[in-house]
Coordinates of C-alpha atoms in Angstrom, one line a residue:
Chain A
M338 CA 45.0 -26.0 -5.2
A339 CA 43.3 -25.5 -8.8
S340 CA 40.3 -23.5 -7.2
Q341 CA 42.9 -20.8 -6.2
T342 CA 42.8 -19.1 -9.7
L343 CA 39.2 -19.4 -9.3
Q344 CA 38.4 -16.1 -7.9
S345 CA 35.5 -13.6 -8.5
V346 CA 35.9 -11.3 -12.0
P347 CA 34.3 -8.0 -11.7
A348 CA 31.9 -7.4 -14.2
E349 CA 33.4 -4.4 -15.4
P350 CA 36.9 -4.0 -16.0
S351 CA 38.5 -1.5 -13.7
P352 CA 39.1 1.9 -15.2
V353 CA 41.9 1.4 -17.8
R354 CA 44.0 4.1 -20.0
H355 CA 43.1 1.7 -23.2
E356 CA 41.0 -0.1 -24.8
P357 CA 41.9 -3.9 -23.8
S358 CA 42.5 -6.1 -25.9
P359 CA 40.8 -9.1 -27.5
E360 CA 43.2 -11.4 -25.7
D361 CA 43.0 -9.7 -22.4
A362 CA 39.0 -9.4 -22.8
A363 CA 38.7 -13.4 -23.6
R364 CA 41.1 -14.3 -20.6
R365 CA 38.7 -12.1 -18.7
D366 CA 35.4 -13.7 -20.0
A367 CA 37.2 -17.3 -19.4
E368 CA 38.4 -16.7 -16.0
G369 CA 35.1 -15.2 -14.9
Q370 CA 33.3 -18.2 -16.5
A371 CA 35.4 -20.2 -14.5
Y372 CA 34.4 -18.6 -11.4
F373 CA 30.9 -18.1 -12.4
D374 CA 31.1 -22.5 -12.8
K375 CA 32.1 -22.5 -9.4
V376 CA 29.5 -21.0 -7.7
M377 CA 27.0 -23.0 -9.5
A378 CA 28.6 -25.9 -8.6
E379 CA 28.6 -25.0 -5.0
D380 CA 25.3 -24.0 -5.3
S381 CA 26.8 -20.4 -3.9
R382 CA 25.9 -16.8 -5.1
I383 CA 26.5 -14.6 -7.8
E384 CA 26.5 -11.1 -7.3
P385 CA 26.1 -7.5 -9.2
R386 CA 29.9 -6.9 -9.4
D387 CA 30.4 -10.5 -10.7
W388 CA 31.2 -11.4 -14.1
M389 CA 28.2 -13.1 -15.5
P390 CA 27.4 -14.8 -18.6
P391 CA 25.0 -12.2 -20.7
A392 CA 22.4 -14.9 -21.3
Y393 CA 22.5 -15.6 -17.4
R394 CA 22.2 -11.6 -16.8
K395 CA 19.3 -11.4 -19.3
T396 CA 17.2 -14.0 -18.0
L397 CA 17.4 -12.4 -14.5
L398 CA 16.6 -9.1 -15.8
R399 CA 13.6 -10.2 -17.6
Q400 CA 12.3 -12.6 -14.4
I401 CA 13.3 -10.0 -11.8
S402 CA 11.5 -6.9 -13.9
Q403 CA 8.3 -9.2 -14.7
H404 CA 8.2 -10.1 -10.8
A405 CA 8.3 -6.3 -9.9
H406 CA 5.7 -5.6 -13.0
S407 CA 3.7 -8.3 -11.4
E408 CA 3.6 -6.5 -7.8
I409 CA 2.6 -2.9 -9.2
I410 CA -0.2 -4.1 -11.8
G411 CA -1.0 -6.6 -9.0
M412 CA -2.0 -3.7 -6.7
Q413 CA -4.5 -2.9 -9.1
P414 CA -7.7 -5.6 -8.5
E415 CA -7.4 -5.4 -4.9
A416 CA -6.9 -1.6 -4.8
N417 CA -10.5 -1.6 -6.6
W418 CA -11.8 -2.7 -3.3
I419 CA -10.3 -0.3 -0.8
S420 CA -13.2 2.0 -0.9
R421 CA -15.8 -0.5 -0.6
A422 CA -14.1 -2.9 2.0
P423 CA -17.0 -4.1 4.5
S424 CA -15.4 -3.1 7.6
L425 CA -13.2 -0.5 8.8
K426 CA -11.0 -3.4 9.8
R427 CA -10.5 -5.1 6.6
K428 CA -10.4 -1.8 4.7
A429 CA -7.1 -1.2 7.2
I430 CA -5.6 -5.0 6.2
L431 CA -6.5 -4.2 2.4
M432 CA -4.5 -0.8 2.2
A433 CA -1.7 -2.1 4.1
K434 CA -1.3 -5.2 1.6
V435 CA -1.6 -3.2 -1.6
Q436 CA 1.0 -0.8 -0.1
D437 CA 3.5 -3.8 0.5
E438 CA 2.7 -4.5 -3.0
A439 CA 4.0 -1.4 -3.6
G440 CA 7.0 -2.2 -1.3
H441 CA 7.8 -5.2 -3.4
G442 CA 8.2 -3.6 -6.2
L443 CA 10.6 -1.4 -5.2
Y444 CA 12.8 -3.8 -4.1
L445 CA 12.3 -5.8 -6.9
Y446 CA 13.1 -3.0 -9.0
S447 CA 16.0 -2.4 -7.4
A448 CA 17.5 -5.9 -7.3
A449 CA 16.8 -5.9 -11.2
E450 CA 18.4 -2.6 -11.3
T451 CA 21.9 -4.4 -10.0
L452 CA 21.9 -5.9 -13.6
G453 CA 22.3 -2.5 -15.0
Q454 CA 18.8 -1.6 -16.0
P455 CA 17.6 1.7 -14.7
R456 CA 13.7 1.7 -13.5
D457 CA 12.6 4.2 -15.8
Q458 CA 13.3 1.9 -18.6
M459 CA 12.0 -0.8 -16.9
M460 CA 8.8 0.9 -16.1
Q461 CA 8.8 2.3 -19.8
D462 CA 9.3 -1.5 -21.3
L463 CA 5.8 -2.4 -18.8
M464 CA 3.6 0.6 -20.6
D465 CA 5.0 -0.1 -23.7
G466 CA 3.5 -3.4 -23.7
K467 CA 7.2 -4.8 -24.2
A468 CA 7.4 -6.1 -20.7
K469 CA 5.5 -9.1 -19.6
Y470 CA 3.7 -9.0 -16.0
S471 CA 1.8 -12.4 -14.2
S472 CA -1.2 -13.2 -16.1
I473 CA -3.3 -13.6 -13.5
F474 CA -3.9 -10.0 -12.9
N475 CA -5.7 -9.6 -16.2
Y476 CA -8.5 -11.3 -14.1
P477 CA -11.1 -8.9 -13.3
A478 CA -12.0 -8.6 -9.0
R479 CA -15.6 -8.9 -9.2
T480 CA -16.6 -9.2 -5.5
W481 CA -15.5 -8.9 -2.0
A482 CA -14.7 -12.7 -1.9
D483 CA -12.3 -11.9 -4.3
M484 CA -10.1 -10.6 -2.0
G485 CA -10.3 -13.6 0.1
A486 CA -9.3 -15.7 -3.1
I487 CA -6.7 -13.7 -4.4
G488 CA -4.9 -13.6 -1.0
W489 CA -5.3 -17.0 -0.3
M490 CA -5.0 -18.8 -4.1
V491 CA -2.8 -16.4 -5.7
D492 CA -0.6 -15.0 -3.2
G493 CA -0.7 -18.6 -2.1
A494 CA 0.6 -19.7 -5.9
A495 CA 3.4 -17.1 -5.5
I496 CA 4.3 -18.2 -2.0
A497 CA 4.9 -21.8 -3.6
N498 CA 7.0 -20.3 -5.9
Q499 CA 8.6 -17.7 -4.5
V500 CA 10.1 -19.8 -1.4
P501 CA 12.8 -21.5 -3.6
L502 CA 13.5 -18.2 -5.1
C503 CA 15.0 -17.3 -1.5
R504 CA 18.0 -19.6 -2.5
A505 CA 18.4 -18.3 -6.1
S506 CA 22.1 -17.8 -7.4
F507 CA 21.8 -14.4 -7.5
G508 CA 22.3 -12.9 -4.2
P509 CA 20.3 -9.7 -4.6
Y510 CA 17.1 -11.5 -5.8
G511 CA 17.2 -14.2 -3.8
R512 CA 17.8 -11.5 -0.7
A513 CA 14.5 -9.5 -1.8
M514 CA 12.5 -12.8 -1.7
V515 CA 13.1 -13.6 2.0
R516 CA 11.3 -10.1 2.9
V517 CA 8.9 -10.9 0.1
C518 CA 7.9 -14.5 1.0
K519 CA 7.5 -13.2 5.2
E520 CA 5.0 -10.5 3.8
E521 CA 3.4 -12.5 1.5
S522 CA 2.3 -15.4 4.3
F523 CA 0.7 -13.0 5.9
H524 CA -1.2 -11.8 2.7
Q525 CA -2.3 -15.4 2.3
R526 CA -3.5 -15.8 5.7
Q527 CA -5.8 -13.0 5.5
G528 CA -7.1 -13.9 2.0
F529 CA -8.1 -17.4 4.1
E530 CA -9.6 -15.5 6.9
I531 CA -11.6 -13.1 4.3
L532 CA -13.1 -16.8 3.1
L533 CA -13.6 -18.4 6.3
E534 CA -15.8 -16.0 7.7
L535 CA -17.7 -15.6 4.0
S536 CA -17.9 -19.3 4.2
H537 CA -19.5 -19.3 7.6
G538 CA -21.7 -16.6 7.0
T539 CA -24.9 -15.9 5.4
P540 CA -25.8 -18.7 2.4
E541 CA -25.4 -15.3 0.3
Q542 CA -21.6 -15.0 1.9
K543 CA -20.9 -18.6 1.3
Q544 CA -22.1 -18.3 -2.6
M545 CA -20.1 -15.4 -3.1
A546 CA -16.9 -17.4 -1.5
Q547 CA -17.6 -20.5 -3.8
D548 CA -18.2 -18.3 -7.0
A549 CA -14.6 -16.5 -5.9
V550 CA -12.6 -20.1 -5.8
N551 CA -14.0 -21.1 -8.6
R552 CA -13.0 -18.5 -10.7
W553 CA -9.2 -18.0 -9.8
Y554 CA -8.8 -21.9 -9.0
A555 CA -7.7 -22.4 -13.2
P556 CA -6.0 -19.0 -13.2
A557 CA -3.6 -19.2 -10.0
L558 CA -2.8 -23.1 -11.1
M559 CA -2.0 -21.4 -14.2
M560 CA 0.7 -19.1 -11.9
F561 CA 3.3 -21.8 -12.4
G562 CA 4.0 -21.3 -16.0
P563 CA 3.3 -24.2 -18.7
P564 CA 3.5 -27.7 -18.3
D565 CA 6.9 -29.1 -18.2
D566 CA 7.1 -30.5 -21.6
D567 CA 6.3 -27.1 -23.0
S568 CA 8.7 -25.0 -20.8
P569 CA 11.7 -24.7 -22.8
N570 CA 13.7 -21.9 -20.4
S571 CA 13.1 -24.1 -17.4
K572 CA 16.2 -26.1 -18.0
Q573 CA 18.4 -23.8 -18.1
S574 CA 17.2 -21.7 -15.3
M575 CA 17.0 -24.8 -13.4
A576 CA 21.2 -25.1 -14.3
W577 CA 21.7 -21.6 -13.1
N578 CA 20.2 -22.5 -9.8
I579 CA 17.7 -19.6 -10.3
K580 CA 14.7 -22.3 -10.5
R581 CA 14.7 -25.0 -7.8
F582 CA 11.4 -27.0 -8.9
S583 CA 9.6 -27.6 -12.3
N584 CA 6.5 -26.1 -13.3
D585 CA 4.4 -28.8 -12.8
E586 CA 6.2 -30.1 -9.7
L587 CA 5.3 -26.7 -7.9
R588 CA 2.0 -27.0 -9.4
N589 CA 1.3 -30.4 -8.0
R590 CA 2.3 -29.4 -4.3
F591 CA 0.3 -26.2 -4.4
V592 CA -2.5 -28.3 -5.6
G593 CA -2.2 -30.8 -2.3
M594 CA -2.3 -27.7 -0.3
M595 CA -5.1 -26.3 -1.6
M596 CA -7.0 -29.4 -0.9
E597 CA -6.2 -29.5 3.0
Q598 CA -7.1 -25.8 3.3
V599 CA -10.1 -25.7 1.2
K600 CA -11.9 -28.6 3.7
V601 CA -11.4 -26.0 6.7
L602 CA -13.2 -23.1 4.6
G603 CA -16.1 -25.9 3.9
L604 CA -15.8 -25.3 0.2
T605 CA -14.7 -26.8 -3.0
L606 CA -12.1 -26.7 -5.7
P607 CA -14.0 -26.4 -9.2
D608 CA -12.0 -30.3 -10.0
K609 CA -13.1 -33.7 -9.9
D610 CA -9.9 -34.9 -11.1
I611 CA -7.9 -33.7 -8.2
R612 CA -6.2 -36.8 -6.7
F613 CA -3.2 -38.2 -4.6
N614 CA -1.3 -40.7 -6.8
E615 CA -0.4 -43.1 -4.1
E616 CA 2.6 -44.7 -7.0
T617 CA 4.0 -41.4 -7.5
K618 CA 3.2 -39.5 -4.4
K619 CA 2.2 -36.7 -5.8
W620 CA -1.3 -34.8 -6.5
E621 CA -2.6 -34.4 -9.6
H622 CA -5.0 -32.1 -11.2
G623 CA -7.7 -32.1 -14.0
P624 CA -6.9 -30.4 -17.5
L625 CA -6.1 -26.6 -17.6
D626 CA -7.5 -24.7 -20.5
W627 CA -3.9 -23.8 -22.0
A628 CA -5.3 -22.4 -24.9
E629 CA -6.9 -19.4 -22.5
F630 CA -3.8 -18.8 -20.9
H631 CA -2.3 -18.1 -24.1
E632 CA -4.9 -15.8 -25.1
V633 CA -4.7 -13.6 -22.1
L634 CA -0.5 -13.9 -22.2
A635 CA -0.9 -12.6 -25.4
G636 CA -2.8 -9.5 -24.1
R637 CA -6.3 -10.6 -24.8
G638 CA -7.4 -11.2 -21.5
P639 CA -10.3 -9.4 -19.8
C640 CA -8.1 -6.6 -18.3
N641 CA -5.3 -6.1 -20.3
A642 CA -6.1 -3.4 -21.8
Q643 CA -7.3 -1.8 -18.6
R644 CA -4.5 -2.5 -16.2
L645 CA -1.8 -1.3 -18.7
E646 CA -4.1 2.0 -19.2
R647 CA -4.4 2.6 -15.7
R648 CA -0.4 2.4 -15.3
R649 CA 0.0 4.6 -17.9
E650 CA -2.8 6.7 -16.7
A651 CA -0.8 7.1 -13.4
H652 CA 3.0 7.7 -15.0
Q653 CA 1.5 10.7 -17.5
N654 CA -0.7 12.5 -14.7
G655 CA 2.6 12.6 -12.2
A656 CA 5.0 13.4 -14.7
W657 CA 4.7 17.0 -13.6
V658 CA 5.2 16.5 -10.1
R659 CA 8.3 14.2 -10.9
E660 CA 9.7 16.8 -13.1
A661 CA 8.9 19.4 -10.2
A662 CA 11.3 17.0 -7.6
A663 CA 14.1 16.9 -10.1
A664 CA 14.1 20.2 -10.6
Y665 CA 13.6 21.2 -7.3
A666 CA 16.3 19.0 -6.1
E667 CA 18.8 20.5 -8.7
K668 CA 18.3 23.9 -7.7
Q669 CA 18.6 22.9 -4.0
A670 CA 22.2 21.3 -5.4
K671 CA 23.3 24.2 -7.3
K672 CA 22.2 26.9 -4.3
Q673 CA 24.7 24.2 -1.9
A674 CA 27.3 24.2 -4.6
E675 CA 27.3 28.4 -4.8
K676 CA 26.9 28.2 -0.7
E677 CA 30.2 26.5 -0.3
F678 CA 32.3 28.2 -3.3
A679 CA 31.6 31.4 -1.2
A680 CA 32.6 29.9 2.2
Chain B
M1054 CA -7.0 22.3 29.4
H1055 CA -3.5 21.8 30.9
D1056 CA -1.0 23.6 29.6
G1057 CA 1.8 20.8 30.2
G1058 CA 3.2 20.6 26.3
H1059 CA 2.8 17.0 25.2
G1060 CA 1.4 15.8 28.8
D1061 CA 2.1 12.5 30.1
I1062 CA 1.1 10.1 27.4
S1063 CA 1.6 6.7 29.8
V1064 CA -2.3 7.1 30.3
G1065 CA -4.5 4.1 30.4
V1066 CA -7.8 3.8 29.5
S1067 CA -9.1 1.6 32.2
G1068 CA -9.1 4.7 34.3
A1069 CA -7.6 2.4 37.1
A1070 CA -4.8 4.2 38.4
G1071 CA -1.5 2.2 39.1
D1072 CA -3.1 -1.3 37.7
S1073 CA -1.0 -1.3 35.0
G1074 CA -0.6 -5.3 35.0
A1075 CA -4.1 -6.0 34.9
S1076 CA -4.8 -3.9 32.1
A1077 CA -4.0 -4.9 28.5
T1078 CA -4.9 -1.4 27.3
R1079 CA -2.6 0.5 28.9
I1080 CA -0.5 3.1 26.7
T1081 CA 3.1 3.2 26.8
P1082 CA 5.2 4.9 24.6
G1083 CA 6.2 2.0 23.1
N1084 CA 2.7 0.2 23.3
A1085 CA 0.9 2.3 21.3
L1086 CA -3.0 2.1 21.8
R1087 CA -4.8 -0.2 19.0
P1088 CA -8.5 0.5 18.4
E1089 CA -9.2 -3.1 19.3
D1090 CA -7.7 -1.9 22.9
I1091 CA -10.4 0.6 23.1
A1092 CA -13.5 -1.7 21.8
L1093 CA -12.5 -3.9 24.8
A1094 CA -12.5 -1.2 27.0
V1095 CA -15.6 -0.2 25.8
S1096 CA -17.4 -3.4 25.7
R1097 CA -16.0 -4.1 29.6
G1098 CA -17.1 -1.0 30.5
A1099 CA -13.9 0.6 31.1
A1100 CA -14.2 3.5 29.0
K1101 CA -16.7 4.9 28.5
P1102 CA -17.2 8.7 27.0
S1103 CA -19.3 11.4 28.0
E1104 CA -22.5 12.4 25.5
D1105 CA -20.2 15.7 24.9
V1106 CA -16.7 13.6 24.4
A1107 CA -18.7 10.9 22.5
E1108 CA -20.0 13.8 19.6
F1109 CA -16.7 15.1 20.1
A1110 CA -14.8 12.1 19.3
L1111 CA -17.0 11.4 16.4
R1112 CA -15.9 14.9 14.7
L1113 CA -12.5 13.7 14.7
G1114 CA -13.2 10.5 14.0
D1115 CA -15.5 11.2 11.1
D1116 CA -12.6 13.9 9.5
A1117 CA -9.9 11.2 9.8
L1118 CA -12.4 8.5 8.2
I1119 CA -13.5 10.4 5.3
L1120 CA -10.0 11.7 4.7
A1121 CA -8.5 8.4 4.7
Q1122 CA -11.2 7.0 2.3
R1123 CA -10.0 9.7 -0.4
L1124 CA -6.3 9.2 0.4
G1125 CA -6.9 5.4 -0.7
H1126 CA -8.0 6.1 -3.7
W1127 CA -4.3 7.3 -4.6
I1128 CA -2.9 4.0 -4.2
S1129 CA -1.7 2.1 -7.3
R1130 CA -2.3 5.7 -8.8
A1131 CA 0.6 8.0 -7.4
P1132 CA 3.0 10.1 -9.0
E1133 CA 5.9 7.4 -7.9
L1134 CA 5.8 3.9 -6.2
E1135 CA 7.3 6.0 -3.3
E1136 CA 4.5 7.9 -3.1
D1137 CA 2.0 4.9 -3.2
V1138 CA 3.5 3.7 -0.3
A1139 CA 4.1 7.1 1.7
L1140 CA -0.2 8.1 0.5
G1141 CA -0.8 4.5 1.7
N1142 CA 0.8 5.2 5.4
I1143 CA -0.9 8.7 5.5
A1144 CA -4.4 6.8 4.9
L1145 CA -3.9 4.0 7.1
D1146 CA -2.9 6.4 9.9
E1147 CA -6.1 8.3 9.5
L1148 CA -8.2 5.3 9.7
G1149 CA -6.5 4.0 12.5
H1150 CA -7.4 6.9 13.9
A1151 CA -11.1 6.9 12.6
R1152 CA -11.0 3.6 14.0
S1153 CA -9.9 4.3 17.5
L1154 CA -12.2 7.5 18.1
L1155 CA -15.5 6.1 16.6
S1156 CA -14.9 2.7 18.4
Y1157 CA -14.6 5.1 21.8
A1158 CA -17.7 7.5 20.4
G1159 CA -19.8 4.3 20.1
G1160 CA -19.4 3.7 23.5
L1161 CA -21.7 5.5 24.4
D1162 CA -24.3 3.8 23.2
G1163 CA -23.3 0.1 22.3
R1164 CA -22.2 0.9 18.9
S1165 CA -19.2 -0.6 17.2
E1166 CA -16.7 1.7 14.8
D1167 CA -18.5 -0.1 11.7
D1168 CA -22.1 0.3 12.9
L1169 CA -20.7 4.1 12.8
A1170 CA -19.2 4.0 9.7
Y1171 CA -21.7 2.0 7.6
L1172 CA -25.1 2.5 8.8
R1173 CA -25.1 6.2 9.7
R1174 CA -26.6 8.7 7.0
E1175 CA -25.3 11.3 5.7
H1176 CA -26.7 13.8 7.7
E1177 CA -25.6 12.3 10.6
F1178 CA -21.9 12.4 9.8
R1179 CA -19.9 15.1 11.5
S1180 CA -16.8 15.4 9.3
A1181 CA -15.7 19.3 8.1
A1182 CA -16.2 19.9 4.5
L1183 CA -12.2 20.0 4.2
F1184 CA -12.0 16.3 4.7
E1185 CA -14.4 15.5 1.7
Q1186 CA -13.0 17.5 -1.0
P1187 CA -11.9 15.9 -4.2
N1188 CA -8.5 14.7 -4.5
G1189 CA -7.9 16.9 -7.5
D1190 CA -4.5 16.7 -8.8
F1191 CA -1.5 15.9 -6.8
A1192 CA -1.4 19.4 -5.7
V1193 CA -4.7 19.3 -4.3
T1194 CA -4.3 16.5 -2.6
I1195 CA -0.8 17.9 -0.9
A1196 CA -2.6 21.1 -0.3
R1197 CA -5.1 19.5 1.4
Q1198 CA -3.3 17.2 3.6
F1199 CA -0.8 19.9 4.6
V1200 CA -3.5 22.2 6.0
V1201 CA -5.3 18.6 7.5
S1202 CA -1.8 17.8 9.3
Y1203 CA -0.9 21.1 11.0
Y1204 CA -4.6 21.6 12.3
Q1205 CA -4.5 17.8 13.5
F1206 CA -1.1 18.2 15.0
E1207 CA -2.2 21.0 17.1
L1208 CA -5.7 19.5 17.8
Y1209 CA -4.0 16.1 19.0
R1210 CA -0.8 17.8 20.5
R1211 CA -3.4 19.6 23.1
L1212 CA -5.5 16.5 23.7
T1213 CA -2.5 14.4 24.9
S1214 CA -3.2 16.6 28.0
S1215 CA -7.5 15.8 27.9
T1216 CA -9.0 15.3 31.4
D1217 CA -10.4 12.5 29.2
S1218 CA -7.8 9.4 29.3
T1219 CA -9.1 8.0 26.4
L1220 CA -8.7 10.7 24.0
A1221 CA -5.6 11.5 25.9
G1222 CA -4.6 8.2 24.3
I1223 CA -5.8 8.2 21.1
A1224 CA -3.8 11.5 20.7
A1225 CA -1.0 10.5 22.0
K1226 CA -0.8 8.3 19.4
A1227 CA -2.0 10.4 16.7
V1228 CA 0.2 13.1 17.0
K1229 CA 3.4 11.3 16.5
E1230 CA 2.0 10.3 13.3
V1231 CA 0.6 13.3 12.5
D1232 CA 4.2 14.8 12.8
Y1233 CA 5.1 12.8 10.0
H1234 CA 2.3 13.9 7.8
R1235 CA 3.0 17.1 8.5
D1236 CA 7.0 17.1 7.1
H1237 CA 5.6 14.7 4.1
S1238 CA 3.0 17.4 3.1
A1239 CA 5.5 20.5 3.7
Q1240 CA 8.5 18.7 1.8
W1241 CA 6.0 18.6 -1.4
V1242 CA 4.6 22.1 -0.9
L1243 CA 8.3 23.4 -1.4
R1244 CA 9.1 20.8 -4.1
L1245 CA 5.8 21.8 -6.0
A1246 CA 6.0 25.5 -5.3
L1247 CA 9.6 25.7 -6.2
G1248 CA 10.0 23.0 -8.7
T1249 CA 8.8 23.9 -12.1
D1250 CA 6.3 27.2 -13.5
E1251 CA 4.2 24.2 -14.2
S1252 CA 4.1 22.7 -10.3
R1253 CA 4.3 26.2 -9.1
R1254 CA 1.0 27.0 -10.8
R1255 CA -0.7 24.0 -9.5
M1256 CA 0.5 24.5 -6.5
I1257 CA -1.0 28.2 -6.0
H1258 CA -4.2 26.7 -7.8
A1259 CA -4.4 24.1 -5.4
F1260 CA -4.2 26.6 -2.2
K1261 CA -6.8 28.6 -3.6
V1262 CA -9.4 25.5 -4.1
I1263 CA -8.4 24.3 -0.6
W1264 CA -8.1 27.5 1.5
P1265 CA -12.2 28.3 1.7
Y1266 CA -12.4 25.6 3.9
V1267 CA -9.9 26.0 6.5
D1268 CA -11.8 28.8 8.8
E1269 CA -14.3 26.1 9.4
L1270 CA -11.6 23.9 11.4
F1271 CA -11.3 26.4 13.7
R1272 CA -14.8 27.5 14.9
D1273 CA -15.9 27.1 18.0
D1274 CA -19.5 26.2 19.3
E1275 CA -21.4 25.2 22.0
L1276 CA -20.2 21.9 22.4
T1277 CA -16.5 22.8 22.3
G1278 CA -17.4 25.7 24.6
R1279 CA -18.7 22.8 27.4
L1280 CA -15.1 20.4 26.4
S1281 CA -12.9 23.3 26.7
E1282 CA -14.3 24.3 30.4
A1283 CA -14.0 20.2 31.6
G1284 CA -10.9 20.3 30.2
A1285 CA -11.7 17.9 27.7
A1286 CA -10.4 19.2 24.6
P1287 CA -9.4 22.7 23.1
Q1288 CA -11.3 25.3 21.9
P1289 CA -11.0 25.3 18.0
S1290 CA -10.2 28.9 17.8
S1291 CA -7.2 28.4 20.2
L1292 CA -5.4 26.5 17.8
R1293 CA -5.5 29.1 15.1
E1294 CA -2.2 31.4 16.1
D1295 CA 0.1 28.0 16.2
F1296 CA -1.3 27.0 13.0
D1297 CA -1.4 30.2 11.0
R1298 CA 2.2 30.6 12.7
L1299 CA 3.7 27.0 11.4
T1300 CA 1.7 26.8 8.0
G1301 CA 3.1 30.6 7.4
E1302 CA 7.0 29.2 7.8
V1303 CA 6.5 26.9 5.3
L1304 CA 4.6 28.8 2.8
A1305 CA 7.1 31.8 3.7
E1306 CA 9.6 29.6 2.6
A1307 CA 7.6 28.8 -0.4
E1308 CA 7.4 31.7 -1.6
L1309 CA 3.8 31.8 -1.6
E1310 CA 1.2 33.9 -0.1
V1311 CA -2.1 32.7 2.0
P1312 CA -4.5 32.4 -0.6
N1313 CA -7.4 35.5 -0.4
V1314 CA -10.4 33.6 -0.9
Q1315 CA -13.7 33.7 0.9
P1316 CA -14.6 31.2 3.7
T1317 CA -17.3 28.7 3.0
P1318 CA -20.2 28.7 6.2
G1319 CA -18.9 25.1 6.5
G1320 CA -21.8 22.9 9.2
G1321 CA -20.5 19.4 8.6
R1322 CA -20.1 19.6 12.6
R1323 CA -23.9 19.8 12.2
G1324 CA -24.7 17.4 9.7
L1325 CA -24.7 20.0 6.4
H1326 CA -22.2 18.6 4.0
S1327 CA -21.1 19.0 0.8
E1328 CA -22.3 17.8 -2.2
H1329 CA -19.2 15.3 -2.4
L1330 CA -20.0 13.0 1.2
G1331 CA -23.2 11.6 -0.6
Y1332 CA -20.9 9.7 -3.1
I1333 CA -18.1 8.9 -0.3
L1334 CA -21.0 7.1 1.5
A1335 CA -22.8 5.5 -1.4
E1336 CA -19.2 3.4 -2.1
M1337 CA -18.1 2.9 1.4
Q1338 CA -21.3 1.5 2.4
V1339 CA -22.7 -0.2 -0.6
L1340 CA -21.9 -4.0 0.9
A1341 CA -23.2 -3.3 4.4
R1342 CA -26.0 -2.0 2.6
E1343 CA -26.6 -4.6 0.3
Y1344 CA -26.1 -7.4 3.0
P1345 CA -27.7 -6.0 5.7
G1346 CA -26.6 -8.3 9.3
A1347 CA -24.3 -9.9 7.7
S1348 CA -20.6 -9.8 9.2
W1349 CA -17.4 -9.4 7.0

C-alpha cells in the first residue's frame, strides 16, 4: 500500500550529532508534505509535533493568537459595566462571562504556543500594535443594553464563526474551540435575555435595547470578514481545512438567525434590505460600510487607542508582580536543590 | 454557639426536619445553597430571620457586596491572565455570599437583595471600613484579601453551627470557598514578601495601609452579644485568637511583622463609613436610581 510510507513526520528531527545534510532535510520535507497532504485529503488532524508547511504554521499562529487577543481585549467593553450592572444577578452573570473570556484567552494562547511562539511574545505583539484583534471591540459599550447586544449579536456571530472551527485541521485549535463554543452559547443566551427583559420593560428600556441593536448590527455582520471577492486568504484556509465556509456564507446564515430571533425580542434590525432569496435559498442583507470597517481595522476606530492603552497599563502595572513570582519560584527551586544536595 | 467544629452542614432552610423530598432548598454538601433558593424560601415564608439575625446578615452581606464591587474592578486589569480569573472567582464567590445574605436579611420586611443593594443610602449600609478600602496596587488588594479571608473563614466556620439554620446553610457553602481565598492570598503574601526588593517593600507598605481597619472586625456590640447568647452567631472578639495565630504563621513564613499602626474607630456597623463608600454606591446604584421601578 502506497499510504504505508505516509506516516507522521516529527516537526523537529530527533536530536542528531551532526547537522542533517541538505538531502536529508529535503527528504524530510517531502515525506512531511506527503503526510500533510494525506491528512488534508482525509480531513483528519495535524498535531503540534507533526511536520507542517511553514505557511500553514504561520497562518494558524496568526489566526489563533488574534483570536486569543480578541478574547482579552473583548473583556474590556463588558468589564466596563460590571460595577454598574443593574441587579446583583446580572452582575454575577456578567462577571462570570468576562472571567470566561480570560479563560478562553488562556486556552487559545496555549493552543498557539504549541506552534512555537511563547505567550509573552504574542502579548508583546498585541501591545506593540503588531498583532490584530477583532475590530468589533473597538466600539464603545455605551449603555447597559450593550451588554445584551454584545452577548446576542457579537457572541452570536462568534459562535457562527467558531462552530465550524471545532473541526479545524489543527488539533489543539479544534479542541479549544469545542470548549469555547459551549461557553459562548451561554453568553449568547444571557445577552438575549438582557434584551428580552429590556424590550418588555419600560418604553425607555425598550428604546435603550433598540438603540444598542442598531449600533451593534453592522459591526457584528462585519465580524465575518470582508466579502468573499475581497478575501484573498480564505481560499487557502479552506484548502487547509481550517475554514469551512466562506465569509459571506456564514454572514448570510447569521442574518437569517437574527431575523428569527429579533421577532421574539419585539425589536427590529436596522436594515430594510434583509430578505430570503427563494432562488438561492439564502438570506441577504443590505450594503455594509466597508470603508468604516477598514478605518477601524487600521486603528482609527472609536476605542482602538483606549483598548490598547488599557492592556499596556495592566501589563506594566503587573510587571513587578510577575517579577516577584518568578524570583520567588527561583529561590524556592534553589532551596529545594540545596536540600536535596545536603540529603 | 455549639462547639462542634464544622457542625452539620446538611441543614435545610425549610426548617421542616426530615422533609428533604419536599424542599428544593435542602442543603447537602453536594447541593449547595444558592441565593435563589434563599429568596424562594423567604418568599414562601419557609425562612424568616429574627430582627437580630436580619441585622447581622446585613452586616455580613454588605461586607461581601462591597468587597465584590472592589474586586470586580480588577477583571481585565490584573497582573496576569490567571489572576484575572482568580480575582474574578473570588469576587464571584463574595457576590454569591452577599446575594444569599441580603436575600435572607430582606426576609424580615419583604425587601429583595436588589432593594437592599440598590435602594439603600450610605448610612443604611452596615459594612466595616476594611471592605471599602481602595484596591491600591496588587499588594494592597492582596493584604486586604488576606485579612478578609482569614476573618471570614473563622466567622463562617463557627456559623455553620448557628442555631439559625439558614445562616448555618449559607456559612457551610461560604466557608469552603473562603478556604480557597485564604490559600490564594497567603500564597501571594509569600511571593510578594519574599520575591524582589520592590515587591517586599510594596507588601510591607500594603499591610501598613490595611492594618488600621483590622480591629473593627473583631469588636463586639449589643447585637453580637444577643446573637451569641442565642447561639446564632459568635462574638467577633472570639475569632481574634485564631485569626492572629493563623495569619501570624503566614506572616512569620513571609518574614513580616504585624504592622505597628493605630486602629481606626470604625463605625460601619452603625452606618458610619469612610469617605470611600459614597463613590462605590454612586457607581453601583446609578441605573436603579436613574430608572426607578424598572426591572432588569
